[in-house]
Short mmCIF file of C-alpha atoms in Angstrom, two decimals:
data_model
loop_
_atom_site.label_atom_id
_atom_site.label_comp_id
_atom_site.label_asym_id
_atom_site.label_seq_id
_atom_site.Cartn_x
_atom_site.Cartn_y
_atom_site.Cartn_z
CA MET A 155 7.97 13.52 110.81
CA SER A 156 9.20 12.19 107.49
CA SER A 157 6.71 10.49 105.16
CA ASN A 158 9.43 8.71 103.19
CA ALA A 159 8.51 5.29 104.54
CA ILE A 160 5.90 2.60 103.83
CA PHE A 161 4.76 -0.05 106.32
CA PHE A 162 3.86 -3.39 104.69
CA HIS A 163 1.72 -6.08 106.26
CA HIS A 164 -0.01 -9.05 104.64
CA PRO A 165 -2.87 -10.37 106.83
CA GLY A 166 -1.98 -13.89 105.72
CA SER A 167 1.35 -13.67 107.53
CA GLU A 168 -0.51 -13.84 110.85
CA LYS A 169 -1.37 -17.46 109.99
CA TYR A 170 2.31 -18.44 110.02
CA LYS A 171 2.02 -20.36 113.28
CA PHE A 172 3.52 -23.74 114.14
CA GLY A 173 1.41 -24.40 117.23
CA GLU A 174 0.29 -22.97 120.54
CA GLU A 175 3.46 -23.96 122.40
CA HIS A 176 5.88 -23.00 119.63
CA PRO A 177 8.10 -19.95 120.39
CA PHE A 178 7.51 -18.40 116.95
CA ASP A 179 4.26 -16.61 117.70
CA PRO A 180 2.63 -14.16 115.25
CA MET A 181 1.20 -12.36 118.28
CA ARG A 182 4.45 -10.40 117.99
CA LEU A 183 3.03 -8.66 114.94
CA THR A 184 -0.21 -7.70 116.66
CA LEU A 185 1.56 -6.28 119.71
CA THR A 186 3.97 -4.20 117.62
CA VAL A 187 1.33 -2.77 115.30
CA ASP A 188 -0.91 -1.94 118.26
CA LEU A 189 1.94 -0.17 120.05
CA LEU A 190 2.63 2.01 117.00
CA LYS A 191 -1.05 2.78 116.54
CA ARG A 192 -1.60 3.76 120.18
CA MET A 193 1.26 6.24 120.07
CA GLY A 194 -0.11 7.77 116.86
CA ALA A 195 2.84 6.67 114.70
CA LEU A 196 0.86 4.33 112.44
CA LYS A 197 -2.66 4.60 111.07
CA ASP A 198 -4.73 1.92 109.35
CA ASP A 199 -4.53 3.71 106.00
CA GLN A 200 -0.73 3.78 106.25
CA ILE A 201 -0.47 -0.01 106.32
CA GLN A 202 -0.17 -1.41 102.82
CA ALA A 203 -0.85 -4.99 101.82
CA PRO A 204 1.33 -6.25 98.97
CA HIS A 205 -0.41 -6.30 95.60
CA LEU A 206 1.57 -9.20 94.20
CA SER A 207 1.26 -12.84 95.19
CA ALA A 208 4.32 -14.97 95.74
CA ASP A 209 3.81 -17.48 92.93
CA ASP A 210 6.16 -20.28 91.94
CA GLU A 211 8.10 -18.01 89.59
CA LEU A 212 8.98 -15.67 92.46
CA LEU A 213 9.63 -18.41 95.02
CA ALA A 214 11.83 -20.28 92.51
CA LEU A 215 14.26 -17.36 92.47
CA VAL A 216 15.73 -19.13 95.50
CA HIS A 217 13.87 -22.40 96.15
CA ARG A 218 13.93 -25.66 94.22
CA GLN A 219 10.71 -26.69 92.51
CA ASP A 220 10.58 -30.08 94.24
CA TYR A 221 10.73 -28.29 97.59
CA LEU A 222 7.93 -25.90 96.59
CA ASP A 223 5.80 -28.85 95.46
CA ALA A 224 6.39 -30.58 98.80
CA VAL A 225 5.43 -27.53 100.86
CA LYS A 226 2.23 -27.15 98.84
CA GLN A 227 1.34 -30.80 99.29
CA LEU A 228 1.97 -30.59 103.04
CA SER A 229 -0.12 -27.43 103.21
CA ALA A 230 -3.26 -29.54 102.96
CA PRO A 231 -2.00 -32.50 104.97
CA VAL A 232 -3.60 -35.88 105.10
CA SER A 233 -2.20 -37.99 107.91
CA GLY A 234 -0.17 -40.95 106.85
CA GLU A 235 3.30 -42.28 106.25
CA HIS A 236 3.70 -40.60 102.88
CA ASN A 237 3.30 -37.09 104.27
CA ASP A 238 5.55 -37.88 107.21
CA SER A 239 8.25 -39.15 104.87
CA LEU A 240 7.87 -36.14 102.58
CA ALA A 241 8.05 -33.71 105.50
CA GLY A 242 11.14 -35.41 106.87
CA LYS A 243 12.92 -35.17 103.51
CA TYR A 244 12.45 -31.40 103.37
CA GLY A 245 13.04 -30.38 106.99
CA LEU A 246 9.36 -30.00 107.82
CA GLN A 247 8.99 -32.65 110.49
CA THR A 248 11.30 -31.21 113.13
CA GLU A 249 10.44 -29.73 116.48
CA ASP A 250 11.61 -26.35 115.17
CA THR A 251 9.79 -26.33 111.84
CA PRO A 252 6.84 -28.75 111.71
CA PHE A 253 4.43 -28.52 108.77
CA PHE A 254 0.89 -27.29 109.40
CA ALA A 255 -2.27 -26.77 107.37
CA GLY A 256 -1.89 -23.68 105.20
CA ILE A 257 1.90 -23.50 105.57
CA HIS A 258 2.49 -22.67 101.90
CA GLN A 259 -0.03 -19.83 101.85
CA ALA A 260 1.25 -18.29 105.08
CA ALA A 261 4.91 -18.52 104.08
CA SER A 262 4.10 -17.12 100.62
CA ALA A 263 2.31 -14.17 102.19
CA ILE A 264 5.50 -13.30 104.05
CA VAL A 265 7.53 -13.47 100.84
CA SER A 266 5.07 -11.19 99.04
CA GLY A 267 5.42 -8.56 101.78
CA SER A 268 9.22 -8.50 101.60
CA VAL A 269 9.29 -8.34 97.81
CA ALA A 270 6.66 -5.58 97.83
CA ALA A 271 8.82 -3.61 100.27
CA ALA A 272 11.83 -4.10 97.99
CA ASP A 273 9.88 -2.94 94.93
CA ALA A 274 8.56 0.13 96.74
CA VAL A 275 12.09 1.28 97.53
CA MET A 276 13.77 0.29 94.27
CA SER A 277 11.03 1.83 92.11
CA GLY A 278 11.40 5.16 93.91
CA ARG A 279 7.97 5.13 95.56
CA THR A 280 9.63 5.57 98.93
CA LEU A 281 13.07 5.76 100.52
CA HIS A 282 12.37 3.28 103.31
CA ALA A 283 10.06 0.29 103.72
CA PHE A 284 9.40 -1.96 106.72
CA HIS A 285 7.94 -5.46 106.58
CA LEU A 286 7.99 -6.72 110.15
CA ALA A 287 6.73 -10.24 109.32
CA GLY A 288 9.75 -10.87 107.10
CA GLY A 289 13.29 -11.93 107.89
CA LEU A 290 12.98 -15.74 107.75
CA HIS A 291 16.68 -16.11 107.12
CA HIS A 292 17.31 -19.81 107.88
CA ALA A 293 15.38 -21.40 104.98
CA PHE A 294 17.50 -23.09 102.29
CA PRO A 295 16.71 -23.61 98.60
CA GLU A 296 15.86 -27.26 99.26
CA ARG A 297 14.65 -27.39 102.86
CA ALA A 298 13.14 -25.59 105.83
CA ALA A 299 15.13 -24.84 108.97
CA GLY A 300 14.98 -22.83 112.17
CA PHE A 301 11.30 -21.78 112.02
CA CYS A 302 11.78 -20.68 108.37
CA VAL A 303 10.00 -22.21 105.37
CA TYR A 304 10.62 -19.73 102.54
CA ASN A 305 13.58 -17.37 102.67
CA ASP A 306 11.81 -14.08 101.99
CA ALA A 307 14.98 -12.04 102.52
CA ALA A 308 16.96 -14.00 99.94
CA ILE A 309 14.06 -13.91 97.47
CA ALA A 310 13.73 -10.13 97.84
CA ILE A 311 17.48 -9.72 97.30
CA GLU A 312 17.50 -11.94 94.21
CA HIS A 313 14.46 -10.05 92.88
CA ILE A 314 16.35 -6.78 93.32
CA ARG A 315 19.40 -8.18 91.53
CA ARG A 316 17.41 -9.45 88.53
CA THR A 317 14.94 -6.59 88.23
CA TYR A 318 17.05 -3.57 89.14
CA GLY A 319 20.65 -4.78 88.90
CA ALA A 320 21.49 -3.10 92.20
CA ARG A 321 24.32 -3.97 94.56
CA VAL A 322 22.86 -5.09 97.89
CA LEU A 323 24.19 -5.00 101.43
CA TYR A 324 22.31 -7.44 103.67
CA ILE A 325 22.67 -6.67 107.39
CA ASP A 326 21.53 -9.35 109.84
CA THR A 327 21.37 -8.47 113.56
CA ASP A 328 19.50 -11.59 114.70
CA VAL A 329 21.27 -13.44 117.51
CA HIS A 330 21.29 -16.50 115.22
CA HIS A 331 23.57 -16.45 112.19
CA GLY A 332 21.84 -15.54 108.93
CA ASP A 333 22.94 -18.78 107.33
CA GLY A 334 20.31 -19.26 104.64
CA VAL A 335 20.87 -15.83 103.09
CA GLN A 336 24.64 -16.19 103.34
CA TRP A 337 24.80 -19.51 101.51
CA VAL A 338 22.45 -18.40 98.72
CA PHE A 339 24.77 -15.51 97.84
CA TYR A 340 28.08 -17.03 98.91
CA ALA A 341 29.54 -16.75 95.40
CA ASP A 342 27.94 -13.42 94.44
CA GLN A 343 30.16 -10.34 94.63
CA ASN A 344 27.17 -8.04 94.15
CA VAL A 345 25.45 -9.17 97.36
CA CYS A 346 27.42 -8.48 100.51
CA THR A 347 26.12 -10.39 103.53
CA TYR A 348 26.93 -9.15 107.02
CA SER A 349 25.78 -11.01 110.14
CA ILE A 350 26.48 -10.16 113.79
CA HIS A 351 25.33 -12.93 116.12
CA GLU A 352 26.16 -15.16 119.04
CA THR A 353 28.96 -17.51 118.09
CA GLY A 354 27.87 -20.76 116.50
CA ARG A 355 30.02 -22.64 118.99
CA PHE A 356 27.07 -22.56 121.35
CA LEU A 357 23.99 -21.59 119.36
CA PHE A 358 21.92 -22.68 116.35
CA PRO A 359 22.70 -22.92 113.46
CA GLY A 360 26.33 -23.57 114.38
CA THR A 361 27.75 -21.46 111.54
CA GLY A 362 28.76 -17.85 110.93
CA PHE A 363 32.45 -17.98 111.80
CA VAL A 364 34.91 -15.30 110.72
CA HIS A 365 36.58 -17.60 108.19
CA GLU A 366 33.33 -17.82 106.16
CA LYS A 367 34.12 -15.14 103.59
CA GLY A 368 32.51 -16.35 100.36
CA VAL A 369 33.78 -18.39 97.42
CA ASP A 370 34.80 -17.76 93.81
CA GLY A 371 33.67 -14.30 92.69
CA GLY A 372 31.90 -13.77 96.01
CA PHE A 373 35.04 -14.16 98.11
CA GLY A 374 35.37 -11.06 100.29
CA ALA A 375 31.66 -10.19 100.12
CA CYS A 376 30.66 -12.18 103.21
CA PHE A 377 31.30 -10.96 106.74
CA ASN A 378 30.51 -12.58 110.07
CA VAL A 379 30.96 -11.13 113.55
CA PRO A 380 30.34 -14.00 116.00
CA LEU A 381 30.17 -12.61 119.53
CA GLU A 382 30.81 -14.32 122.83
CA PRO A 383 27.88 -15.52 124.96
CA TYR A 384 26.80 -12.94 127.56
CA THR A 385 28.02 -10.02 125.47
CA GLU A 386 26.52 -6.76 126.81
CA ASP A 387 25.50 -3.50 125.14
CA GLU A 388 28.86 -1.73 125.04
CA SER A 389 30.76 -4.58 123.42
CA TRP A 390 27.88 -5.44 121.06
CA LEU A 391 27.61 -1.86 119.81
CA GLU A 392 31.37 -1.45 119.53
CA SER A 393 31.59 -4.61 117.44
CA PHE A 394 28.69 -3.50 115.23
CA ASN A 395 29.99 0.01 114.66
CA VAL A 396 33.60 -0.92 114.01
CA THR A 397 32.87 -3.72 111.57
CA LEU A 398 29.75 -2.53 109.73
CA ARG A 399 31.18 0.89 108.92
CA LYS A 400 34.26 -0.74 107.39
CA VAL A 401 32.14 -3.20 105.40
CA ILE A 402 29.77 -0.64 103.92
CA ALA A 403 32.59 1.73 103.00
CA ALA A 404 34.28 -1.09 101.08
CA HIS A 405 31.15 -2.55 99.45
CA LYS A 406 29.36 0.71 98.50
CA PRO A 407 25.86 -0.76 98.07
CA ASP A 408 22.97 0.71 96.11
CA VAL A 409 20.47 -0.48 98.73
CA ILE A 410 20.46 -1.92 102.25
CA ILE A 411 18.23 -4.78 103.38
CA SER A 412 18.35 -5.28 107.14
CA GLN A 413 17.01 -8.12 109.25
CA HIS A 414 16.02 -7.04 112.78
CA GLY A 415 15.84 -10.17 114.87
CA CYS A 416 15.74 -8.89 118.46
CA ASP A 417 16.75 -12.04 120.30
CA ALA A 418 20.13 -10.83 121.63
CA HIS A 419 18.23 -9.27 124.53
CA ALA A 420 18.94 -10.59 128.02
CA TYR A 421 15.26 -11.56 128.39
CA ASP A 422 15.17 -13.73 125.26
CA PRO A 423 14.77 -17.43 126.12
CA LEU A 424 16.56 -18.81 123.04
CA SER A 425 20.04 -17.28 123.34
CA HIS A 426 22.79 -16.53 125.83
CA MET A 427 23.35 -12.84 125.08
CA HIS A 428 22.94 -10.13 127.69
CA CYS A 429 21.98 -6.94 125.85
CA SER A 430 19.27 -4.43 126.67
CA MET A 431 16.95 -2.24 124.63
CA ARG A 432 19.84 0.14 124.12
CA ILE A 433 21.13 -1.84 121.13
CA TYR A 434 17.64 -1.86 119.58
CA ARG A 435 17.54 1.92 119.85
CA GLU A 436 20.95 2.21 118.19
CA ILE A 437 20.71 -0.43 115.43
CA PRO A 438 18.07 1.31 113.29
CA ALA A 439 19.65 4.71 113.95
CA ILE A 440 23.02 3.48 112.64
CA ILE A 441 21.51 1.74 109.60
CA HIS A 442 19.38 4.80 108.81
CA GLU A 443 22.48 6.98 108.88
CA LEU A 444 24.48 4.60 106.68
CA ALA A 445 21.63 4.20 104.18
CA HIS A 446 21.65 7.95 103.58
CA ASP A 447 25.45 8.15 103.53
CA TYR A 448 26.01 5.28 101.09
CA ALA A 449 22.77 4.20 99.37
CA ASP A 450 20.83 7.43 98.71
CA GLY A 451 18.55 6.50 101.60
CA LYS A 452 17.37 3.18 100.11
CA TRP A 453 16.60 0.96 103.09
CA ILE A 454 14.34 -2.10 103.39
CA ALA A 455 13.88 -3.48 106.91
CA LEU A 456 12.52 -6.90 107.85
CA GLY A 457 11.65 -8.47 111.19
CA GLY A 458 13.17 -11.81 112.19
CA GLY A 459 13.65 -13.63 115.47
CA GLY A 460 12.66 -12.46 118.93
CA TYR A 461 10.98 -14.71 121.46
CA ASP A 462 10.21 -12.49 124.42
CA ILE A 463 7.20 -11.32 122.50
CA TRP A 464 5.77 -9.13 125.27
CA ARG A 465 8.65 -7.22 126.81
CA VAL A 466 11.15 -6.97 123.96
CA VAL A 467 9.83 -7.49 120.42
CA PRO A 468 7.16 -4.75 120.31
CA ARG A 469 9.55 -2.08 121.56
CA ALA A 470 12.45 -3.21 119.35
CA TRP A 471 10.44 -3.46 116.14
CA ALA A 472 8.52 -0.27 116.83
CA LEU A 473 11.83 1.56 117.07
CA VAL A 474 12.71 0.50 113.53
CA TRP A 475 9.57 2.17 112.16
CA LEU A 476 9.94 5.20 114.44
CA THR A 477 13.47 5.68 113.14
CA MET A 478 12.34 5.36 109.54
CA ILE A 479 9.73 8.10 109.93
CA GLU A 480 12.05 10.25 112.08
CA HIS A 481 9.54 10.30 114.91
CA PRO A 482 10.43 12.82 117.66
CA ILE A 483 10.51 10.07 120.27
CA THR A 484 13.73 8.70 118.78
CA THR A 485 15.44 11.99 119.62
CA ASP A 486 13.87 12.00 123.08
CA LEU A 487 15.21 8.51 123.76
CA GLN A 488 18.72 9.58 122.84
CA GLU A 489 18.63 12.76 124.91
CA ALA A 490 16.66 11.49 127.92
CA GLY A 491 18.55 8.23 128.25
CA GLY A 492 15.45 6.16 127.66
CA GLY A 493 13.24 7.58 130.39
CA THR A 494 10.28 7.98 128.04
CA PRO A 495 7.20 5.97 129.10
CA LEU A 496 5.32 3.59 126.86
CA PRO A 497 1.71 4.53 125.99
CA ALA A 498 -0.46 3.91 129.04
CA ASP A 499 -3.34 2.53 126.99
CA TRP A 500 -1.04 -0.04 125.33
CA LEU A 501 0.12 -1.19 128.75
CA GLY A 502 -3.47 -1.29 129.95
CA GLN A 503 -4.55 -3.34 126.95
CA TRP A 504 -1.92 -6.06 127.25
CA SER A 505 -0.67 -6.20 130.86
CA ALA A 506 -3.19 -8.82 131.92
CA SER A 507 -2.28 -11.08 128.99
CA SER A 508 1.47 -10.95 129.45
CA PRO A 509 3.12 -13.70 131.51
CA HIS A 510 5.64 -11.09 132.70
CA GLU A 511 5.22 -7.59 134.06
CA LEU A 512 5.44 -5.30 131.05
CA PRO A 513 8.15 -2.62 131.06
CA SER A 514 6.78 0.85 131.66
CA HIS A 515 9.35 2.68 129.51
CA TRP A 516 10.97 2.35 126.09
CA MET A 517 14.39 1.58 127.54
CA ASP A 518 15.08 -1.05 130.18
CA ASP A 519 15.54 -0.50 133.87
CA LEU A 520 19.04 -1.98 134.03
CA THR A 521 18.64 -2.98 137.67
CA PHE A 522 16.72 -5.96 136.26
CA ILE A 523 19.65 -6.92 134.00
CA PRO A 524 22.61 -7.58 136.31
CA PRO A 525 26.12 -7.00 134.91
CA ILE A 526 28.24 -9.95 133.81
CA PRO A 527 31.35 -10.61 135.95
CA ARG A 528 33.40 -11.69 132.87
CA ARG A 529 32.77 -8.40 131.04
CA ASP A 530 36.44 -7.54 130.39
CA GLU A 531 37.28 -11.01 129.12
CA ILE A 532 34.24 -11.06 126.82
CA THR A 533 35.04 -7.59 125.48
CA LEU A 534 38.63 -8.58 124.71
CA LYS A 535 37.54 -11.70 122.83
CA ASN A 536 34.99 -9.70 120.83
CA ARG A 537 37.67 -7.15 119.90
CA MET A 538 39.85 -9.92 118.57
CA THR A 539 36.90 -11.16 116.50
CA GLN A 540 36.32 -7.65 115.13
CA GLN A 541 39.89 -7.43 113.91
CA ILE A 542 39.79 -10.81 112.18
CA ALA A 543 36.38 -10.14 110.61
CA ILE A 544 37.56 -7.02 108.78
CA GLN A 545 41.30 -7.67 108.45
CA ASP A 546 41.09 -7.81 104.65
CA LEU A 547 39.35 -4.44 104.26
#
């Protein structure tokens, strides 16, 4: 196995929790790390905590100071009209993103992990770095949105631009459009943003259409591939392969930052897509290949969305790390068609806690994911979208 990868995790990121009933549950992190440990692919001494802290200077690379001040004030909330008014002004009193005690510290911990991963790759310490708590791509400079308080991905990208002067390709595979990152760099020709997601006609945040291509000097450095609801594996992977390979060949980045939201799975409760674990086997494999072909191997991976935290997220995120370290199981999954079982002790540890029966293997039993009757129509529409998305390349 390759040792050219570092796994970053800040313990403070586990406190990023909006409430017991909220779908964004940091238990996802625990389940993924435990899965990797039980299969011998990650040891305690391989997990690095970031040395830096995300202070105002770092956060202000993307966020406005008045917003930072508000988040810090709400981090130690005192009930009353003033706090409610302040939270409402900055997007922190919604059902999606309500403020909670310690919100600034937890969100800052996530930023520090993503920036540490970026520094590790850009400084030459490692070729690849994975920060699974990162990928909070909906936060804006002046407000929170979509479960996201600070936009760690955008901050890491801006840090790379200012510190290393590198050209960045940001790849977002979350089922929700990577709007926050896109708008931050919408006029920047040195940051190419690519997002493949369910069309915003039916899903939050309602953006990410093919005509969104950037402005001013950044025109032509923004790409969106909005897919039809109920898209399945074949069409998803075709759309990803056709468009991403064209984009990276045209942009020629120095480094790739990828966001690995895994909520396009058929089991995910917050989208209408109909994919299986097959796309989460292929996504990191494709990005790994392209990083070596175009960016001298420089690849920083972040987590993101994913709300079936028991059956989907641990397998999908584990496969990112397993691909990074070139673990033999990634070859087995390709050759055996996914018939490789999950570690029995991981299943034994968590089966009783899961509200669903846990899958026994890395890939899905597709008899539990029935085919979509409109497959041909959906595929045709997605092919039309592919062509429009890259027509200028």
